[in-house]
CSV table of C-alpha atoms in Angstrom, one decimal:
chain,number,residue,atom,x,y,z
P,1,UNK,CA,-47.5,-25.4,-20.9
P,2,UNK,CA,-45.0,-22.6,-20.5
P,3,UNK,CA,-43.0,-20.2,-22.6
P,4,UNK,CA,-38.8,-19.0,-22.6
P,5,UNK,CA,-38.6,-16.5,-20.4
P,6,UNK,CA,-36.7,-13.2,-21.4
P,7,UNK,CA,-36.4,-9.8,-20.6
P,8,UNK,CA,-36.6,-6.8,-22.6
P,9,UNK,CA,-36.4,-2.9,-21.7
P,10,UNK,CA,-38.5,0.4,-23.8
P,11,UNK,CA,-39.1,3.6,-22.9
P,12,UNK,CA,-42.8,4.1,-22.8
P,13,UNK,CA,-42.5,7.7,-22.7
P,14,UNK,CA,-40.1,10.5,-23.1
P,15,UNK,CA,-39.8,10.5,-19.0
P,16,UNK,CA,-40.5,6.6,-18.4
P,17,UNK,CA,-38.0,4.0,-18.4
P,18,UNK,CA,-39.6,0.6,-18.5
P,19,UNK,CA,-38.2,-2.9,-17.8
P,20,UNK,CA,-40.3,-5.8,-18.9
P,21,UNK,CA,-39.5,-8.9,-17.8
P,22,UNK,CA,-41.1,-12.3,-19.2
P,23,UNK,CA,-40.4,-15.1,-17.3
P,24,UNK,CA,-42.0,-18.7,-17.9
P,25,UNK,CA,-43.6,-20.4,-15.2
P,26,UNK,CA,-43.6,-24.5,-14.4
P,27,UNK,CA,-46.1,-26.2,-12.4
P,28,UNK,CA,-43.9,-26.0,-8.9
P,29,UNK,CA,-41.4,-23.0,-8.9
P,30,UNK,CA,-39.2,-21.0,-10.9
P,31,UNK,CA,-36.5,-18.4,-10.2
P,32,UNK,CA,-35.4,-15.9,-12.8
P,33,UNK,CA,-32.0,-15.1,-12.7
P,34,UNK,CA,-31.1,-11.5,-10.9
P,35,UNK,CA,-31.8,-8.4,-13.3
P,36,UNK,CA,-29.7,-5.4,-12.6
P,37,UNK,CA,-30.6,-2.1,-14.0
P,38,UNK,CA,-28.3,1.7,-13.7
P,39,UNK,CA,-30.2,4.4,-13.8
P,40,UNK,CA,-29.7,8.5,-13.7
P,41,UNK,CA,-31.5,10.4,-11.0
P,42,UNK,CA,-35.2,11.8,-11.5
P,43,UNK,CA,-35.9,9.1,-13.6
P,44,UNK,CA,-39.4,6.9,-13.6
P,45,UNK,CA,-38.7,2.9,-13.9
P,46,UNK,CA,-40.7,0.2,-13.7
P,47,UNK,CA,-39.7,-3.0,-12.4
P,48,UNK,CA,-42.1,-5.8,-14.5
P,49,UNK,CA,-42.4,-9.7,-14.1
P,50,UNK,CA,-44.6,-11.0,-16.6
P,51,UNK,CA,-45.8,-15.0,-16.4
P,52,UNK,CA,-47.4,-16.7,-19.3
P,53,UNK,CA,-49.1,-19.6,-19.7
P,54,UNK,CA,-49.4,-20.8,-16.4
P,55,UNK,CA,-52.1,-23.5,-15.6
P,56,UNK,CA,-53.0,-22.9,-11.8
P,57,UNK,CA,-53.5,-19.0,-12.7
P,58,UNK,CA,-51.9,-16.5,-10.5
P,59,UNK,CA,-54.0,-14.4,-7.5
P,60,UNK,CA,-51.5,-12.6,-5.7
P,61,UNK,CA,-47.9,-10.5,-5.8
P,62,UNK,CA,-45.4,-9.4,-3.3
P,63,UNK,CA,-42.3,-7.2,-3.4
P,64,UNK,CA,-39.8,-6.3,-1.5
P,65,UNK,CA,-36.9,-4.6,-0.5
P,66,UNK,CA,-34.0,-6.2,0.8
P,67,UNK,CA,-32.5,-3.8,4.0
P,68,UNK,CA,-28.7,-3.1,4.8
P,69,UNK,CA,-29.7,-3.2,8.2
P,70,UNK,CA,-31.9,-6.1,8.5
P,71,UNK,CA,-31.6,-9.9,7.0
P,72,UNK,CA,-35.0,-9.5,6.5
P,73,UNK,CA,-36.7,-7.9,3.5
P,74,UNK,CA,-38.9,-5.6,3.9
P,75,UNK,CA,-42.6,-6.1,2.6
P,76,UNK,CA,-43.5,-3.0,0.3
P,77,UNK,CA,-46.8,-4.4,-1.3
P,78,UNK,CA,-49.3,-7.1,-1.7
P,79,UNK,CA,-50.8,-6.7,-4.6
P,80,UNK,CA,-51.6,-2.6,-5.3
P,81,UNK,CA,-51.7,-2.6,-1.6
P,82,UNK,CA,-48.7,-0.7,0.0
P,83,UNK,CA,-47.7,-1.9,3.5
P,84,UNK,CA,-45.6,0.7,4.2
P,85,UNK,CA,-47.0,4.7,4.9
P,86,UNK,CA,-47.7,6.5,1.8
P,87,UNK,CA,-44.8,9.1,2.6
P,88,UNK,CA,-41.7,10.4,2.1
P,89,UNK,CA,-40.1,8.6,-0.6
P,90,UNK,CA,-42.4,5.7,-0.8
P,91,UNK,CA,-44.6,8.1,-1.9
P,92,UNK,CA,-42.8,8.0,-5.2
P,93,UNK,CA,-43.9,4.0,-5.4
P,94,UNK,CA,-46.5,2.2,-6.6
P,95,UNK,CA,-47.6,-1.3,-8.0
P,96,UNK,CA,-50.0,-2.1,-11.2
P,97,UNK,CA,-51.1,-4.8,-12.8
P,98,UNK,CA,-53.1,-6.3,-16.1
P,99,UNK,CA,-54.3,-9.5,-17.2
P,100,UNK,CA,-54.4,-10.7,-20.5
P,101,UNK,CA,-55.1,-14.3,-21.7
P,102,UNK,CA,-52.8,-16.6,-19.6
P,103,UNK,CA,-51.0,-13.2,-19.7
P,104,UNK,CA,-50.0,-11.6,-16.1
P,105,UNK,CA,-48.0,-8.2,-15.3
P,106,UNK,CA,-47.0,-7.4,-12.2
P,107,UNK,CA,-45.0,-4.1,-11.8
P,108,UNK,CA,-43.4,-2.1,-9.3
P,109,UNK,CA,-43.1,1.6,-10.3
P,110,UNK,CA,-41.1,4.0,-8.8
P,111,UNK,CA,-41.3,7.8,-9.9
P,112,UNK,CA,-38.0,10.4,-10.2
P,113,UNK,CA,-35.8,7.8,-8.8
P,114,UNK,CA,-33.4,9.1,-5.8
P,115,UNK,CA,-30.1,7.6,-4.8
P,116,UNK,CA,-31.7,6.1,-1.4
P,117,UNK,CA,-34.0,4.2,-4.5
P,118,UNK,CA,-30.5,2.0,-5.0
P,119,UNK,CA,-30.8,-1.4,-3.5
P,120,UNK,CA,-32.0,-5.2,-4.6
P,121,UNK,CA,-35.7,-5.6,-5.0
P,122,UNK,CA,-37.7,-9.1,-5.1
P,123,UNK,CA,-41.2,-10.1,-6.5
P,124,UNK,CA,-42.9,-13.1,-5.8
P,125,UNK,CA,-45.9,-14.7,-7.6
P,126,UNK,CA,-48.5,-16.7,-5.4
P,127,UNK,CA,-50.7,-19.1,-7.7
P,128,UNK,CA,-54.1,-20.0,-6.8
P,129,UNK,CA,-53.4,-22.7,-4.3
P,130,UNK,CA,-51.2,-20.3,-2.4
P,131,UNK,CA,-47.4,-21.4,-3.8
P,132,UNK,CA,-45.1,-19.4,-4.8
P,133,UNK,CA,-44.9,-19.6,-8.8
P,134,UNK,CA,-42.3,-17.3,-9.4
P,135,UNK,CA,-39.3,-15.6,-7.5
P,136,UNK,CA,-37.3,-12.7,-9.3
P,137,UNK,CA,-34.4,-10.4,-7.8
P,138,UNK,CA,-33.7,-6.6,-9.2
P,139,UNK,CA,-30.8,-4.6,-8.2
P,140,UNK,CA,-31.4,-1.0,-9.1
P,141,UNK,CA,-28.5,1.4,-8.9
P,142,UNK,CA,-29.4,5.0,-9.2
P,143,UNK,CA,-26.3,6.9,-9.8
P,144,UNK,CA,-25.5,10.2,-7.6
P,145,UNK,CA,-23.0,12.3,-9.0
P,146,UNK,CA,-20.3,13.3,-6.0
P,147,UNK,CA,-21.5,16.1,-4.2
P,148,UNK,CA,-17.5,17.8,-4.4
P,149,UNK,CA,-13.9,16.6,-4.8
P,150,UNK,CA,-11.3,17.8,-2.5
P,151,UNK,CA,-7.5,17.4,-2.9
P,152,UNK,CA,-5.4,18.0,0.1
P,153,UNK,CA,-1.9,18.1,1.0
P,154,UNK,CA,-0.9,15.8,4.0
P,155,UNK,CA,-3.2,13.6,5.3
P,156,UNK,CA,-5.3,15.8,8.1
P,157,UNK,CA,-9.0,15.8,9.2
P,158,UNK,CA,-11.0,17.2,6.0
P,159,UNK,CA,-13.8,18.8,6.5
P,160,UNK,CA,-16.4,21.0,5.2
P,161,UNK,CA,-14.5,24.4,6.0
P,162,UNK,CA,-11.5,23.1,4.7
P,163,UNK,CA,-10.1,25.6,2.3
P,164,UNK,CA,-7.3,24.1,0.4
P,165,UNK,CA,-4.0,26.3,-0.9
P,166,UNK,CA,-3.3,26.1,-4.6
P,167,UNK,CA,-0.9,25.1,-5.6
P,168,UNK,CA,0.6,22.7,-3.2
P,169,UNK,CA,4.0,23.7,-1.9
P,170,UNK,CA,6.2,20.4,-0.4
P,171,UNK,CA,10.0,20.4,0.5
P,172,UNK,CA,12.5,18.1,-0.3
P,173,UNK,CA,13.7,18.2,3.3
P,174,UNK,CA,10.7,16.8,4.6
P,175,UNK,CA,8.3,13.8,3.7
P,176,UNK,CA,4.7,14.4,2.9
P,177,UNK,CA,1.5,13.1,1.0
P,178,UNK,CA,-1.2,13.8,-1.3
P,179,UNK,CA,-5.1,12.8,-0.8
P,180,UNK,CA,-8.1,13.1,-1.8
P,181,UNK,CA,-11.7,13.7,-0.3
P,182,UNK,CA,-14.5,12.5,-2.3
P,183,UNK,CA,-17.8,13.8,-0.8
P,184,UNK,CA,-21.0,11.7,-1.9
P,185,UNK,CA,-22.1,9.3,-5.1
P,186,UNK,CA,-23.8,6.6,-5.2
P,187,UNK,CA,-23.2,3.8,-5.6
P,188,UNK,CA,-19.8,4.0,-4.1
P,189,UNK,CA,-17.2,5.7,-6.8
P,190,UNK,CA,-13.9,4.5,-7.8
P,191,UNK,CA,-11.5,6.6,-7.3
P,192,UNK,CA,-8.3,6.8,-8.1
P,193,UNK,CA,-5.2,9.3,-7.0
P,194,UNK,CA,-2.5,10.0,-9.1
P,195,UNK,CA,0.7,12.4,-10.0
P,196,UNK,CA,1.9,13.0,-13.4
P,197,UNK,CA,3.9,14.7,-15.2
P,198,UNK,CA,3.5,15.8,-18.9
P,199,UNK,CA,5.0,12.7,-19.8
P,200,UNK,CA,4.6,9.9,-16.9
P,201,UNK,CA,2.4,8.9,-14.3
P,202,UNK,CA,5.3,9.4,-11.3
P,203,UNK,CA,2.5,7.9,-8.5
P,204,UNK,CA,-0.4,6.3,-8.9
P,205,UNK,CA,-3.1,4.6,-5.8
P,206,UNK,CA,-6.6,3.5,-6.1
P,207,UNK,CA,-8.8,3.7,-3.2
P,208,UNK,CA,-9.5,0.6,-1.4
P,209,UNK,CA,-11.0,1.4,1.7
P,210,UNK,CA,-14.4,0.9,2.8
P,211,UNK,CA,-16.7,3.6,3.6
P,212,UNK,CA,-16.3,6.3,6.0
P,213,UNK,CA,-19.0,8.7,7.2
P,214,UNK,CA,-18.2,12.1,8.2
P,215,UNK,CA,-21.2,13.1,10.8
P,216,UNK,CA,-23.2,16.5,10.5
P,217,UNK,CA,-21.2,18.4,12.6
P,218,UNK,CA,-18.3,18.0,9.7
P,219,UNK,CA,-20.8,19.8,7.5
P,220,UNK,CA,-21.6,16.5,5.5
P,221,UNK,CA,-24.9,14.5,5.4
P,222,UNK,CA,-23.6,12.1,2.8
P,223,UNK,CA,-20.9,9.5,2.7
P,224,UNK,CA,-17.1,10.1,2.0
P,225,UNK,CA,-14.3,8.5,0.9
P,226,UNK,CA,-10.7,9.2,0.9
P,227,UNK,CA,-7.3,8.0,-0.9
P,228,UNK,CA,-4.0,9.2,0.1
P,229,UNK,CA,-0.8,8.6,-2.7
P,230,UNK,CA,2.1,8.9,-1.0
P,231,UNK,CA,3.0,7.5,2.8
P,232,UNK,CA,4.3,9.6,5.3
P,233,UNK,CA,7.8,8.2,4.8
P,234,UNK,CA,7.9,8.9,1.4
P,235,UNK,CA,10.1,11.9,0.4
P,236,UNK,CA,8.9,14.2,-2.1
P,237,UNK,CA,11.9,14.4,-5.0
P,238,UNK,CA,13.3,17.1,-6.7
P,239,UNK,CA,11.7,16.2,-10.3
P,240,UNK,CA,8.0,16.1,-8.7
P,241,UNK,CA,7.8,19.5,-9.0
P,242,UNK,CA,5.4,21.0,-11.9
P,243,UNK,CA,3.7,17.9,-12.1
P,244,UNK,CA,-0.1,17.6,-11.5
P,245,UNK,CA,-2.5,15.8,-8.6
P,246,UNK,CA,-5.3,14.6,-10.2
P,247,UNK,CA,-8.3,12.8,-8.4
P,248,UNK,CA,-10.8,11.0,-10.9
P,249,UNK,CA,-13.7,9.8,-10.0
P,250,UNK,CA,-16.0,7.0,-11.8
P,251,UNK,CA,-19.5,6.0,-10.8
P,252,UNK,CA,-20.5,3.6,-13.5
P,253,UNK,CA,-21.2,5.9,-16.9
P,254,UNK,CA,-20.2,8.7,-14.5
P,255,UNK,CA,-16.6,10.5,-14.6
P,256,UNK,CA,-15.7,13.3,-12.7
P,257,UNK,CA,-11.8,14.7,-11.7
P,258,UNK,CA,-10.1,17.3,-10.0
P,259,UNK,CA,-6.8,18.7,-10.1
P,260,UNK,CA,-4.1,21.0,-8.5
P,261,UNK,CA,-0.4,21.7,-9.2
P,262,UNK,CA,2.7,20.7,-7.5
P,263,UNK,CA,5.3,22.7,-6.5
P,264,UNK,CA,8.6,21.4,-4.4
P,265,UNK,CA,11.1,23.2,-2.7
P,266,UNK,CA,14.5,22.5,-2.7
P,267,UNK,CA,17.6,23.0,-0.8
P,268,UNK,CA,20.1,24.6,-3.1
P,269,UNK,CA,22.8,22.6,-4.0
P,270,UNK,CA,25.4,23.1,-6.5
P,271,UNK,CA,26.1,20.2,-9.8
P,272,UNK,CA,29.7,18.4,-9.6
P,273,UNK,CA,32.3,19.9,-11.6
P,274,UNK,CA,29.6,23.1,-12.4
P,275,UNK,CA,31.7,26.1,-11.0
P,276,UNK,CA,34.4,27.6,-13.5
P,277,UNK,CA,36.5,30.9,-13.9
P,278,UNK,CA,37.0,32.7,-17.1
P,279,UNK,CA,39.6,35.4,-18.2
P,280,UNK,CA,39.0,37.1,-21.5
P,281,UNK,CA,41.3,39.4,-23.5
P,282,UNK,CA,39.7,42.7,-24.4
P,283,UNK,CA,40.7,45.7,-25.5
P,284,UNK,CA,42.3,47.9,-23.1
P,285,UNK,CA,43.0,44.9,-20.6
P,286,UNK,CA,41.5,41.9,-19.3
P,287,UNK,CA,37.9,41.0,-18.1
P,288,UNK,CA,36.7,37.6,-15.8
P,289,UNK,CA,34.0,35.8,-14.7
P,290,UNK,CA,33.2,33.1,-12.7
P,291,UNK,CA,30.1,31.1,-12.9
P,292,UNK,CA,28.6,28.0,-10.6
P,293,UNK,CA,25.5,26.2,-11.9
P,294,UNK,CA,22.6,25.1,-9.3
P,295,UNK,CA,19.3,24.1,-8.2
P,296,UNK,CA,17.1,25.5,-5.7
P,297,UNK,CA,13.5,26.0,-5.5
P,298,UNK,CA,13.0,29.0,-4.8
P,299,UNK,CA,16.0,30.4,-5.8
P,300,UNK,CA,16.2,32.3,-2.8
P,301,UNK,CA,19.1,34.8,-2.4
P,302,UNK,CA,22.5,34.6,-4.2
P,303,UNK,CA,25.6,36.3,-2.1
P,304,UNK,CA,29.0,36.7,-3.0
P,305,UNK,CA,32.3,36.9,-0.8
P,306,UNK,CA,36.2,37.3,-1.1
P,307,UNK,CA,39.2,36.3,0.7
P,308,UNK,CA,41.6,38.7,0.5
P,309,UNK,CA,44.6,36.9,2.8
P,310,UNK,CA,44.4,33.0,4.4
P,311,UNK,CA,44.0,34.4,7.2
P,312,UNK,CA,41.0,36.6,6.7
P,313,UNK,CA,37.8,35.8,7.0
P,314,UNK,CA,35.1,35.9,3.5
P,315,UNK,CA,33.7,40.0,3.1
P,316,UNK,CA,30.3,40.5,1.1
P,317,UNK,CA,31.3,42.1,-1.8
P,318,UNK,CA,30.9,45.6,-2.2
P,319,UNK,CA,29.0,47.9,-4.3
P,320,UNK,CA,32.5,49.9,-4.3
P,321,UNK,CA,34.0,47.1,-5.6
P,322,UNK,CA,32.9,47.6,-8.9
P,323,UNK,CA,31.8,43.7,-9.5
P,324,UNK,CA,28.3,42.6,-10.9
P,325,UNK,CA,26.6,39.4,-10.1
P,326,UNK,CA,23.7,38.4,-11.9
P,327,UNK,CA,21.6,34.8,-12.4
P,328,UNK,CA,20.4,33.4,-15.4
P,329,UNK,CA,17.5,30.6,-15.8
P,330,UNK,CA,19.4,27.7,-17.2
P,331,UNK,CA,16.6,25.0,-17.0
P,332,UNK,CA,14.0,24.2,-14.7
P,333,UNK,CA,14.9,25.1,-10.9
P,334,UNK,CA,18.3,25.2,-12.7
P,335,UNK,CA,20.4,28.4,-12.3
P,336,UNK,CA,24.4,29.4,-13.1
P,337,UNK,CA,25.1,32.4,-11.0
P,338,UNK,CA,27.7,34.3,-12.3
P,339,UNK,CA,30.6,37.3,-10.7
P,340,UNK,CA,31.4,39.5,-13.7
P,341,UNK,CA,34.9,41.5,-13.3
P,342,UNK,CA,34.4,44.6,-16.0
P,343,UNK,CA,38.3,45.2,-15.9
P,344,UNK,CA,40.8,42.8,-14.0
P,345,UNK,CA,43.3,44.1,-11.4
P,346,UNK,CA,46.0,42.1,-9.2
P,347,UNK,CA,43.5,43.1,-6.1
P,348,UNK,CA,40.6,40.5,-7.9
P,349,UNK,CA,43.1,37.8,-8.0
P,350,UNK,CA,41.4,35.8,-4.6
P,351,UNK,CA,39.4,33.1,-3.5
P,352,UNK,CA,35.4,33.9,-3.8
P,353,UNK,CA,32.3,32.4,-2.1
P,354,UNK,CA,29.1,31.8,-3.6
P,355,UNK,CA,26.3,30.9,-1.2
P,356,UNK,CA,22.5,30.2,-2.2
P,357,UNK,CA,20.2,30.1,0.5
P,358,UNK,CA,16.3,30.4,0.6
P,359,UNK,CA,13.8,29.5,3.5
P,360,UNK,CA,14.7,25.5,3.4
P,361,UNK,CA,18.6,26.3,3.7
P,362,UNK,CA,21.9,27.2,2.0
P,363,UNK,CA,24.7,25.9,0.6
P,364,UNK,CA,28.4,26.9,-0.1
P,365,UNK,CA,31.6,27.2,-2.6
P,366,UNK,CA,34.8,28.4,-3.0
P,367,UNK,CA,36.2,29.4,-6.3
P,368,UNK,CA,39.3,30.5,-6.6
P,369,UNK,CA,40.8,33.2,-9.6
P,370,UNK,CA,43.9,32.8,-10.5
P,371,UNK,CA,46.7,34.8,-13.0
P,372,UNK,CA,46.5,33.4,-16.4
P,373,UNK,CA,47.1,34.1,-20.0
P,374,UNK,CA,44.6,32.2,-21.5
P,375,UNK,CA,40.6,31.4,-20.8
P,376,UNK,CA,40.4,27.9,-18.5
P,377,UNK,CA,37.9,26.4,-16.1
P,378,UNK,CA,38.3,25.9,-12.7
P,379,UNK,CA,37.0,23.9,-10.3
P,380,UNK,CA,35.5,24.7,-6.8
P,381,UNK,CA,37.7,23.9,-4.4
């Protein structure tokens, strides 16, 4: 009476992707379980049920496509008659149908698929005495590559003017965030924010919000989704800085990602136990140098002082007195300023003060120089 039903897929041509699906038919009713298919854009498919073998004969064929906005499906075609206007992009759709010894196909064909294509389909068989012989669902997801990938620093209204600064500057003495704007795809991406360094993944969030449509006066026709990593009340740390945002995006077979470097600024401080000062014998006297080591991002400006008397206030250093301060790169964000003394006299003998300052603030120490015979480290004080 009735064969297994099954469902195979061929390309009938270089341009044509074709499902076939066989389904077998019993006396009353049958329902096929849902098919689901993925397909590229500009594509051809055709949707096929095929019934064999089925006694009462069938007459007629319906499909249908279910509405996002309606619980009710909406009736495409009867047959090879289309119910709907022969326009716009059901213009691009069509029905056929041949007949073969107990053999019936009934196919829906739609030509260079679009996204708006996406969406679950149904086709229903009518035999001769006017039952329904066969029910079978398709779900048809054309994929839509995203339309552009924006990364932004903070969360604010993006929008299509939105020109973001690279790379993104934060501060350690304020809290911020990263996001990401994903414009388009279809069917709704994955996506996923995340900062890294070369050797860990520091922050990581996946988007879980629904939808959100940004109207035309943003600039956008399509829909948009956004992900932001880090709260507001999250402070961005010292050792985020060189490490990477990266927004990837997945549609199905579809990967897609975009990237932009993070920089954080610090407020200099100095490391414990990181200041010293250093007398060396030389010929024809004695030279000295003190050195303090720190971090600051950017390293901003680097000013020396002297005390000459407790009861004098710190002087800048003079050109006149003969001193020469320089900074060396000792690690990232990590600096040891130094005060070189070419040829010591009883008048360099004094306390000094080393401040580091750039745009976020400054910080301060004291050093002091003292007579000695011998090379030794001191502490700030």
């Amino acid at each position: 009476m009735f064969d297994w039903r099954h469902c195979r897929r061929s390309n009938s041509s270089a341009s044509y992707i074709t499902v076939l699906v066989v389904v077998f038919i019993i006396p009353s009713f049958a329902e096929a379980d849902d098919q689901r298919f993925v397909v590229d854009q500009l594509q051809n498919i055709h949707l096929d049920c095929i019934v064999k073998n089925f006694k009462f004969g069938v007459v007629t064929s319906k499909w249908s496509k279910q509405q996002t906005s309606s619980v009710l499906p909406l009736l495409l075609f009867v047959d090879d008659r289309p119910l709907r206007p022969v326009a716009g992009d059901f213009a691009r759709y069509n029905t056929s149908h041949t007949e073969q010894t107990n053999e019936y196909t009934y196919s829906l064909n739609i030509y260079n698929t679009q996204s708006q294509d996406s969406g679950q389909y149904a086709c229903e068989v009518l035999d001769t005495r006017g039952n329904t012989a066969l029910r079978m669902n398709f779900t048809l997801n054309v994929i839509d590559p995203v339309d552009n990938i924006i990364l932004f620093k903070n969360f604010s209204s993006v929008n299509a003017t939105d020109a973001p600064v690279y790379p993104f500057r934060f501060s350690t003495a304020a809290p911020g965030s990263l996001g990401c704007h994903v414009i388009g795809g279809n069917p709704q991406p994955n996506v996923t924010m995340s900062l890294a360094s070369n050797t860990q993944t520091i922050g990581q969030k996946l988007l879980l919000a629904e939808k959100q449509w940004i109207g035309p006066d943003a600039g956008f026709q399509k829909p948009s989704w956004q992900v932001v990593l880090f709260a507001d009340q999250i402070t961005i740390l010292p050792e985020y800085d060189g490490t990477m945002a990266v927004c990837s995006v997945s549609i199905e077979t579809y990967n897609a990602s975009s990237s932009n470097a993070v920089l954080v600024d610090a407020i200099p401080y100095f490391f414990s136990n990181g200041c010293h000062s250093e007398q060396f014998s030389v010929k024809g006297g004695t030279t000295a140098q003190l050195s303090c080591r720190f971090h600051a991002h950017p390293v901003g400006q680097v000013t020396w002082s002297k005390k000459m008397t407790a009861t004098q206030d710190f002087q800048l250093i003079a050109d006149s007195d003969g001193l020469q301060s320089v900074v060396i790169l000792d690690g990232k964000n990590d600096f040891i300023a130094k005060l070189m003394f070419p040829q010591l006299d009883d008048n360099n003998f004094q306390l000094y003060n080393l401040t580091i300052s750039n745009d976020l603030g400054s910080n301060s120490t004291v050093i002091k120089l003292s007579k000695s015979s011998a090379s030794k480290y001191q502490d700030q004080i």
